[in-house]
Amino acid sequence: MRILLTVAELRAARSELLQRDATATLGLVPTMGALHDGHLALVRAAKERCRFVAVSIFVNPLQFGPSEDFSHYPRTFDQDCTLLLKEGVDLVFAPAAEELVPAHATTFIQVGGIGDRLDGKSRPGHFRGVTTIVGKLFHVVAPHAAFFGQKDAAQVAVLRAMVRDLNFDLDLVVCPTVREPDGLALSSRNRYLSAEERIHALALSRALQSIASMSVQEKDARVLQEHLRSCLAAAEGIRLDYAEVVDPRTLEAITTMHKGALVAVAAYVGKTRLIDNIVLPSGNTP
Amino acid sequence: MRILLTVAELRAARSELLQRDATATLGLVPTMGALHDGHLALVRAAKERCRFVAVSIFVNPLQFGPSEDFSHYPRTFDQDCTLLLKEGVDLVFAPAAEELVPAHATTFIQVGGIGDRLDGKSRPGHFRGVTTIVGKLFHVVAPHAAFFGQKDAAQVAVLRAMVRDLNFDLDLVVCPTVREPDGLALSSRNRYLSAEERIHALALSRALQSIASMSVQEKDARVLQEHLRSCLAAAEGIRLDYAEVVDPRTLEAITTMHKGALVAVAAYVGKTRLIDNIVLPSGNTP
């Protein structure tokens, strides 16, 4: 496994890897580090599908708001590398902030509409930061496929739109959310939770599970959304950010449930903002 | 020479071309058609530098304002293809508007700062349209080098910033402005000019030539800029849009002339908006 710190190093290592075999494919798993089993599931999906796998570790300053947790976002580089080595990853791209976000840069990639919904609404500028950096990573790593977690459902919708609208020549592969045995969706931010908050946080997956059960009978999306909000409003230690039933591609509210409807929530548990979602009627329930 | 109308066709043709020789390079000349010798100089530069050459012909709706000349922009596809065939071009990419700008697309590439200066100031949204489509062309054609004319000096600055900021993996090659014997910079929009307007239009290159001479002695950029504006204000049949002395990379006003300072003008001759520029103290004077 090679660890590359600059764009030039990464490109050289990529060329070296792929020139051995002109038909070989490269998969990219973009991460912000602080790796957990959700990330490792993405790496395994990439290994299964591609000959070589690159993982980027970059805490992207552009996707954090001024009052958000950029400065204390968990950074566990050595542990991350140990995990990735065990998974048989080929390249780790870990640039410094200035390498990918130099002071002079003024260019952004922005997805209108979709990028302003759900987390894009709660976190203005967030998705512009995500799409700009993911676009740069696509240009630097030039992967044949890139792997993202369904846990970040809004991010998935925004990146799908970006790849389609800008004709990026790669497959975007979305992998199911990985959960703790009790239902909590894995997140690097779970590290922030106290033991008590960890218990409170279960309200998110529980509320989604309740909606999943209810949706077998109830097809009015607004009724389900109201129920979801009530569940979370009643939950101890939870401050709701959003709870919505939307089309998974456009992130626009729907009125009648249809196959693949996205039920997405974001809430604060103490100071920690968590997100979770399910796709209904089938698939990946908590 | 193959003419490709869709992204899928272009990609297939590109693969076929490059698989013959793994070390071969592909040059891209993006155009809006209505080709003239300026475009052909770009094609020749691309032929010289790259094994294969692709030319895109696409009148980009995103770079025209609502009151601009999108609908009557000259479209001379058959003549263009005849010219490109003579030049030995390998691929012509000529997608329909909906192929590159589908109704559902909401993603843009935008260069802040630089993209709002000169033509970006006069034509709000213009460079956002340029960068979005050029970015898409880069993703579709995947060239090793792309060729643009110095005549569009602000566009060159904006695209340089985009390529650098987003880590596009290609060389951006800028070729000198091609001029008529009397100094008029070649432009597809010169076709709009009446015989009388054609004479009035010479004021642009003449004013720039006058600044070039004056700059041998005068190093105060504001003095030169004032002289340029006076020349153009006094010229018959000319309505000035902008006349500025700027840094060619940032497009910001400079106060003291330095090597490579950009003197750029835009003016209406009748209803036709023309642009021209020179780089001082040396190089490509009209």
XYZ file of C-alpha atoms in Angstrom:
572
model
C 0.000 0.000 0.000
C 1.387 3.380 -1.004
C 0.520 6.596 0.801
C 0.599 9.666 -1.448
C 0.488 13.209 -0.116
C 0.405 15.312 -3.284
C -1.524 15.368 -6.535
C 1.682 14.769 -8.499
C 2.630 11.747 -6.365
C -0.844 10.271 -6.627
C -0.893 10.647 -10.415
C 2.541 9.026 -10.748
C 1.510 6.125 -8.513
C -1.751 5.686 -10.417
C 0.052 5.556 -13.769
C 2.555 3.057 -12.452
C -0.229 0.834 -11.126
C -2.360 0.908 -14.268
C 0.409 0.630 -16.843
C 1.003 -2.938 -15.690
C -2.353 -3.867 -17.157
C -4.204 -1.657 -19.672
C -7.557 -3.276 -18.888
C -7.247 -2.905 -15.104
C -9.805 -0.753 -13.300
C -9.340 1.572 -10.356
C -11.975 2.160 -7.670
C -11.982 5.232 -5.441
C -13.420 5.470 -1.944
C -13.404 9.128 -0.890
C -13.389 9.525 2.905
C -12.658 12.085 5.606
C -10.804 9.428 7.581
C -11.861 8.379 11.097
C -12.706 5.136 9.370
C -15.341 2.706 10.607
C -16.930 -0.468 9.237
C -19.127 1.609 6.918
C -16.031 2.863 5.128
C -14.512 -0.617 5.097
C -17.682 -1.963 3.472
C -17.115 0.587 0.689
C -13.508 -0.561 0.339
C -14.644 -4.190 0.084
C -17.234 -3.281 -2.547
C -14.501 -1.472 -4.479
C -12.120 -4.454 -4.174
C -14.834 -6.740 -5.491
C -15.522 -4.577 -8.492
C -12.134 -3.106 -9.403
C -8.642 -4.483 -9.852
C -7.067 -1.683 -7.796
C -8.483 0.449 -4.985
C -7.578 3.971 -3.903
C -8.896 5.548 -0.703
C -8.679 9.280 -0.160
C -8.475 10.664 3.365
C -9.179 14.374 3.377
C -11.083 16.397 5.943
C -12.540 18.819 3.426
C -12.621 22.344 4.865
C -15.011 23.529 2.122
C -17.861 21.336 3.329
C -17.889 22.631 6.903
C -19.771 25.766 7.939
C -17.995 28.380 10.091
C -19.711 27.148 13.281
C -19.290 23.452 12.487
C -16.833 20.836 13.711
C -13.984 21.108 11.160
C -11.309 21.819 13.748
C -12.240 18.968 16.064
C -13.388 16.448 13.439
C -11.691 13.161 14.461
C -8.338 12.578 12.748
C -7.014 9.039 13.215
C -4.613 8.705 10.310
C -2.382 5.922 11.648
C -5.312 3.730 12.675
C -6.966 4.427 9.307
C -3.875 3.279 7.429
C -3.643 0.110 9.530
C -7.244 -0.722 8.644
C -6.753 0.011 4.950
C -3.583 -2.075 4.798
C -5.525 -5.066 6.155
C -8.156 -4.548 3.449
C -5.535 -4.719 0.710
C -5.944 -1.132 -0.471
C -3.410 -0.107 -3.141
C -3.256 3.678 -2.836
C -4.036 6.042 0.029
C -4.294 9.688 -1.038
C -3.927 11.941 1.989
C -3.228 15.484 0.826
C -2.767 18.424 3.173
C -5.550 21.019 3.157
C -3.479 23.455 1.052
C -2.785 20.780 -1.559
C -6.467 20.465 -2.494
C -7.718 23.860 -1.289
C -4.986 26.387 -2.143
C -5.636 29.962 -1.078
C -5.930 31.237 -4.662
C -8.632 28.782 -5.785
C -11.972 30.378 -6.633
C -13.617 27.678 -8.753
C -16.602 25.718 -7.500
C -18.825 22.973 -8.777
C -22.399 23.522 -7.662
C -25.521 21.423 -8.109
C -28.517 23.756 -8.097
C -31.853 22.683 -6.625
C -30.926 19.241 -5.265
C -27.872 20.727 -3.564
C -30.065 23.149 -1.594
C -32.337 20.497 -0.079
C -32.082 18.396 3.126
C -28.509 18.840 4.418
C -27.954 21.432 1.700
C -30.701 23.517 3.308
C -29.510 22.976 6.885
C -25.846 23.484 5.995
C -25.591 26.283 3.388
C -22.580 25.773 1.133
C -22.041 22.214 2.373
C -22.729 20.430 -0.890
C -20.865 23.022 -2.946
C -17.861 22.081 -0.823
C -18.528 18.380 -1.312
C -19.012 18.541 -5.089
C -15.999 20.785 -5.632
C -13.665 18.458 -3.737
C -15.163 15.231 -5.056
C -14.861 16.650 -8.578
C -11.200 17.438 -7.900
C -10.623 13.932 -6.509
C -12.212 12.483 -9.648
C -9.816 14.547 -11.785
C -6.777 13.595 -9.714
C -7.475 9.896 -9.151
C -9.375 9.328 -12.440
C -11.172 6.260 -11.075
C -13.379 3.952 -13.135
C -15.815 3.735 -10.229
C -16.340 5.676 -6.997
C -18.030 4.328 -3.883
C -20.293 6.196 -1.471
C -22.510 5.176 1.440
C -26.307 5.338 1.320
C -26.126 6.783 4.855
C -25.353 10.111 3.178
C -28.483 9.911 1.006
C -28.596 13.597 0.104
C -24.904 13.553 -0.791
C -25.563 10.559 -3.028
C -28.364 12.430 -4.836
C -26.167 15.510 -5.290
C -23.183 13.509 -6.559
C -25.356 11.474 -8.936
C -26.619 14.750 -10.398
C -23.075 16.116 -10.675
C -21.727 13.001 -12.411
C -24.652 12.953 -14.833
C -24.814 16.705 -15.518
C -21.064 17.135 -16.038
C -20.526 13.811 -17.887
C -17.929 12.479 -15.473
C -16.804 9.187 -17.026
C -17.150 6.843 -14.064
C -19.656 4.669 -12.249
C -21.004 5.950 -8.981
C -21.663 2.969 -6.728
C -23.812 3.356 -3.615
C -23.468 0.840 -0.784
C -25.973 0.131 2.019
C -25.728 1.850 5.377
C -23.817 -0.206 7.940
C -25.387 -0.272 11.418
C -24.507 -1.286 14.933
C -26.458 -4.336 16.170
C -28.887 -1.974 17.937
C -29.625 -0.058 14.736
C -27.404 3.031 15.090
C -25.987 3.979 11.700
C -22.193 4.038 11.730
C -20.714 7.526 11.567
C -17.356 9.048 12.391
C -19.317 11.526 14.503
C -20.638 8.747 16.793
C -17.286 9.165 18.581
C -18.557 12.483 19.882
C -21.440 10.843 21.787
C -21.420 10.307 25.553
C -22.816 7.009 26.821
C -26.147 8.684 27.501
C -26.233 10.432 24.105
C -25.394 7.101 22.464
C -28.686 5.778 23.891
C -30.626 8.881 22.875
C -29.239 8.605 19.321
C -31.088 5.306 18.847
C -34.282 7.342 18.455
C -33.307 8.066 14.830
C -33.117 4.483 13.588
C -36.084 3.531 15.797
C -38.243 6.259 14.266
C -37.222 5.174 10.758
C -38.005 1.556 11.619
C -41.408 2.633 12.860
C -42.065 4.455 9.575
C -40.951 1.388 7.635
C -43.545 -0.731 9.474
C -46.259 1.883 9.123
C -45.599 2.316 5.395
C -46.768 -1.231 4.689
C -50.337 0.107 5.158
C -50.055 3.896 4.993
C -49.261 5.339 1.554
C -49.739 9.034 2.303
C -46.220 10.414 2.545
C -47.372 13.443 4.555
C -48.957 11.231 7.207
C -45.752 9.209 7.479
C -43.670 12.374 7.676
C -45.857 13.753 10.470
C -45.554 10.482 12.373
C -41.780 10.583 11.968
C -41.618 14.116 13.289
C -43.853 13.249 16.252
C -41.676 10.244 17.130
C -38.552 12.373 17.085
C -40.160 15.330 18.849
C -41.150 12.982 21.667
C -37.712 11.352 21.892
C -35.500 12.294 24.814
C -32.275 14.204 24.171
C -33.017 14.786 20.469
C -33.352 18.138 18.691
C -34.769 17.607 15.225
C -33.139 19.318 12.246
C -35.200 17.798 9.444
C -37.383 14.751 8.859
C -38.641 14.392 5.310
C -40.142 11.953 2.853
C -38.698 12.742 -0.566
C -37.858 11.450 -3.999
C -34.334 9.966 -3.650
C -33.109 11.502 -6.937
C -34.491 15.047 -6.668
C -34.835 15.249 -2.853
C -38.203 16.933 -3.424
C -41.132 16.173 -1.112
C -43.516 13.501 -2.358
C -47.158 13.109 -1.404
C -47.740 9.426 -2.175
C -45.293 6.706 -1.257
C -43.709 4.978 -4.206
C -41.016 2.340 -4.508
C -37.720 3.865 -3.533
C -39.080 6.806 -1.556
C -36.419 8.218 0.752
C -37.199 8.884 4.405
C -34.376 11.022 5.773
C -33.703 12.564 9.160
C -31.104 14.823 10.719
C -31.034 15.627 14.414
C -28.785 16.952 17.116
C -27.950 14.651 20.003
C -26.316 17.044 22.419
C -23.979 19.039 20.186
C -23.582 16.228 17.657
C -25.529 16.359 14.425
C -26.421 12.890 13.129
C -28.195 11.814 9.962
C -29.947 8.606 8.987
C -32.381 7.389 6.339
C -34.217 4.466 4.830
C -35.455 3.762 1.347
C -39.027 2.427 1.271
C -40.921 0.228 0.816
C -37.986 -2.136 0.480
C -34.311 -2.183 1.207
C -31.833 -1.399 3.941
C -34.207 -0.919 6.881
C -32.589 -0.225 10.222
C -12.673 12.129 -40.254
C -15.539 10.901 -38.125
C -18.467 13.114 -37.114
C -20.009 12.138 -33.781
C -23.314 13.513 -32.546
C -23.641 11.997 -29.078
C -21.468 11.599 -25.992
C -21.616 7.814 -26.318
C -20.536 7.906 -29.984
C -17.705 10.294 -29.240
C -16.419 8.141 -26.383
C -16.525 5.007 -28.514
C -14.681 6.745 -31.370
C -12.096 8.146 -28.970
C -11.411 4.700 -27.466
C -11.094 3.157 -30.901
C -8.636 5.837 -31.990
C -6.442 5.682 -28.892
C -6.390 1.922 -28.429
C -4.300 1.637 -31.592
C -1.459 3.311 -29.738
C -1.331 3.590 -25.940
C 1.122 6.482 -26.039
C -0.886 8.540 -28.563
C -2.194 11.919 -27.465
C -5.465 13.635 -28.312
C -5.865 17.386 -28.740
C -9.216 19.141 -28.440
C -10.193 22.390 -30.145
C -13.547 23.512 -28.698
C -15.440 25.806 -31.094
C -18.918 27.163 -31.743
C -18.476 26.503 -35.464
C -18.600 29.268 -38.090
C -14.934 28.472 -38.463
C -12.351 30.944 -39.667
C -8.554 30.970 -39.944
C -8.259 31.624 -36.209
C -9.899 28.278 -35.503
C -7.797 26.587 -38.162
C -4.631 27.950 -36.536
C -5.775 26.212 -33.327
C -6.322 22.981 -35.260
C -2.836 23.235 -36.762
C -1.317 23.846 -33.330
C -3.169 20.786 -32.043
C -1.981 18.676 -35.008
C 1.568 19.722 -34.333
C 1.421 18.789 -30.702
C -0.898 15.772 -30.588
C -1.166 12.524 -32.545
C -4.938 12.899 -32.946
C -7.175 15.981 -33.051
C -10.817 16.386 -32.082
C -12.802 19.550 -32.818
C -16.089 20.211 -31.058
C -18.723 22.332 -32.760
C -21.359 23.404 -30.280
C -23.168 26.718 -30.063
C -23.407 26.717 -26.291
C -26.753 28.133 -25.160
C -25.485 28.563 -21.579
C -22.965 31.233 -22.535
C -25.467 33.551 -24.223
C -27.539 36.091 -22.303
C -31.301 36.325 -22.963
C -30.866 39.408 -25.199
C -27.800 38.084 -27.019
C -27.341 36.485 -30.427
C -27.774 32.760 -29.670
C -30.611 32.272 -32.160
C -28.887 33.983 -35.085
C -25.302 32.999 -34.275
C -23.859 31.789 -37.630
C -24.199 28.045 -38.177
C -22.182 26.774 -41.143
C -21.785 23.103 -40.328
C -21.132 21.730 -43.826
C -18.514 24.370 -44.625
C -16.916 23.791 -41.206
C -16.612 20.061 -41.863
C -15.073 20.675 -45.284
C -12.437 22.896 -43.687
C -11.711 20.417 -40.889
C -11.420 17.528 -43.319
C -8.733 19.453 -45.241
C -6.849 20.020 -41.985
C -6.751 16.290 -41.270
C -8.921 16.417 -38.148
C -9.760 12.959 -36.757
C -12.965 13.555 -34.782
C -15.670 16.199 -35.026
C -18.002 16.273 -32.030
C -21.209 18.082 -32.932
C -23.843 17.329 -30.307
C -27.367 18.753 -30.382
C -28.161 21.316 -27.680
C -30.152 18.763 -25.624
C -27.253 16.293 -25.686
C -24.969 18.621 -23.733
C -27.599 20.796 -22.023
C -30.470 18.476 -21.073
C -33.468 20.122 -19.431
C -32.860 18.416 -16.067
C -29.241 19.550 -15.629
C -28.667 21.911 -12.707
C -24.916 21.588 -12.176
C -22.540 24.435 -12.961
C -18.829 25.058 -12.791
C -18.137 28.624 -11.756
C -14.889 30.553 -11.408
C -15.418 33.256 -8.792
C -13.665 36.609 -9.081
C -11.927 36.217 -12.445
C -15.179 35.010 -13.993
C -16.931 38.245 -13.017
C -14.430 40.571 -14.694
C -14.208 41.984 -18.282
C -16.688 39.976 -20.378
C -17.876 38.287 -17.186
C -18.959 41.694 -15.921
C -20.533 42.795 -19.211
C -22.215 39.441 -19.804
C -23.463 38.091 -16.453
C -23.478 34.286 -16.427
C -21.405 34.103 -19.627
C -18.332 32.461 -18.136
C -20.375 30.139 -15.951
C -21.851 28.870 -19.212
C -18.416 28.600 -20.804
C -16.768 26.768 -17.901
C -19.667 24.369 -17.430
C -19.661 23.315 -21.089
C -15.882 23.276 -21.475
C -15.689 21.147 -18.307
C -18.218 18.752 -19.826
C -16.273 18.639 -23.104
C -13.121 17.836 -21.142
C -14.942 14.946 -19.431
C -16.408 13.642 -22.681
C -13.398 14.013 -24.980
C -10.732 13.500 -22.269
C -8.046 15.316 -24.275
C -4.391 15.512 -23.320
C -4.330 19.143 -24.443
C -6.963 21.739 -25.303
C -6.424 24.745 -27.568
C -7.913 28.221 -27.193
C -7.312 31.569 -28.887
C -5.702 34.534 -27.152
C -8.373 36.686 -28.825
C -10.666 35.522 -25.994
C -8.204 36.694 -23.328
C -10.703 36.753 -20.468
C -11.950 33.296 -21.396
C -8.357 32.086 -21.363
C -7.855 33.488 -17.837
C -11.078 31.902 -16.606
C -10.307 28.503 -18.148
C -6.737 28.540 -16.808
C -8.167 29.122 -13.338
C -10.714 26.349 -13.797
C -8.138 23.826 -15.000
C -5.774 24.688 -12.158
C -8.399 24.941 -9.382
C -10.207 21.714 -10.314
C -7.064 19.737 -11.223
C -8.151 18.919 -14.760
C -5.419 16.653 -16.095
C -4.620 18.352 -19.403
C -2.521 21.115 -20.905
C -4.275 24.311 -21.851
C -2.556 25.752 -24.913
C -3.191 29.351 -25.934
C -2.525 30.414 -29.527
C -2.000 33.962 -30.865
C -4.873 35.991 -32.262
C -5.148 35.700 -36.035
C -5.834 38.997 -37.838
C -6.869 40.240 -41.242
C -4.072 42.108 -43.101
C -5.603 45.399 -41.935
C -5.481 44.355 -38.275
C -9.072 43.224 -37.597
C -9.046 40.229 -35.266
C -10.806 37.239 -36.822
C -14.171 36.446 -35.243
C -17.213 34.484 -36.305
C -19.174 37.631 -35.485
C -17.325 39.650 -38.164
C -19.893 38.110 -40.546
C -22.514 40.346 -38.943
C -20.708 43.530 -40.037
C -21.849 45.672 -42.966
C -19.121 47.077 -45.231
C -19.264 50.354 -43.317
C -19.194 48.636 -39.905
C -16.259 46.542 -41.085
C -14.311 49.824 -41.500
C -15.495 51.190 -38.143
C -14.423 47.953 -36.452
C -10.781 48.676 -37.305
C -10.818 51.264 -34.521
C -10.324 48.462 -31.997
C -7.044 47.078 -33.337
C -5.878 50.595 -34.205
C -6.447 51.787 -30.639
C -4.593 48.752 -29.282
C -1.713 49.377 -31.699
C -1.558 52.970 -30.512
C -1.360 51.780 -26.883
C 1.389 49.337 -27.828
C 3.463 52.183 -29.284
C 2.762 54.503 -26.378
C 3.657 51.820 -23.805
C 7.282 51.837 -24.945
C 7.622 55.140 -23.002
C 4.565 55.334 -20.755
C 4.485 52.876 -17.849
C 1.454 54.209 -15.979
C -1.325 51.754 -16.779
C -4.036 54.275 -15.882
C -2.660 56.788 -18.386
C -2.609 54.130 -21.100
C -6.122 53.034 -20.209
C -7.393 56.619 -20.421
C -5.726 57.045 -23.796
C -7.330 53.812 -25.018
C -10.758 54.963 -23.894
C -10.289 58.377 -25.549
C -9.255 56.733 -28.831
C -12.321 54.535 -28.825
C -14.683 57.271 -27.631
C -13.525 59.403 -30.565
C -13.888 56.574 -33.111
C -16.825 56.696 -35.485
C -19.531 53.996 -35.231
C -18.120 52.484 -32.017
C -19.897 52.162 -28.667
C -17.397 51.149 -26.004
C -18.247 48.357 -23.588
C -14.947 48.116 -21.710
C -11.310 49.089 -22.221
C -9.012 47.914 -19.443
C -5.392 47.325 -18.584
C -5.234 44.260 -16.347
C -3.179 41.368 -15.077
C -3.713 38.589 -17.661
C -4.122 35.876 -14.975
C -6.421 37.616 -12.490
C -8.003 40.190 -14.855
C -7.605 42.757 -12.081
C -6.652 46.344 -12.928
C -2.945 47.133 -12.673
C -1.412 50.525 -12.060
C 2.095 50.022 -13.471
C 2.791 48.242 -16.738
C 4.669 44.992 -16.372
C 5.679 42.325 -18.834
C 2.592 40.491 -19.984
C 0.053 43.151 -19.024
C -3.212 42.612 -20.878
C -4.913 45.483 -22.681
C -8.435 44.349 -23.524
C -11.366 46.035 -25.217
C -14.967 45.198 -26.041
C -17.160 47.449 -28.148
C -20.347 47.450 -30.150
C -20.072 48.180 -33.857
C -23.716 48.635 -34.796
C -25.408 45.732 -33.024
C -22.310 43.525 -33.119
C -20.216 43.171 -29.997
C -16.522 42.641 -30.787
C -13.560 42.027 -28.496
C -9.834 42.392 -29.010
C -6.687 42.595 -26.896
C -2.935 42.745 -26.831
C -0.365 41.570 -24.343
C 2.333 44.162 -23.583
C 5.092 45.107 -23.811
C 5.815 42.224 -26.174
C 3.919 39.726 -28.217
C 1.041 39.512 -30.649
C 0.517 43.209 -31.394
C -2.151 44.015 -33.969
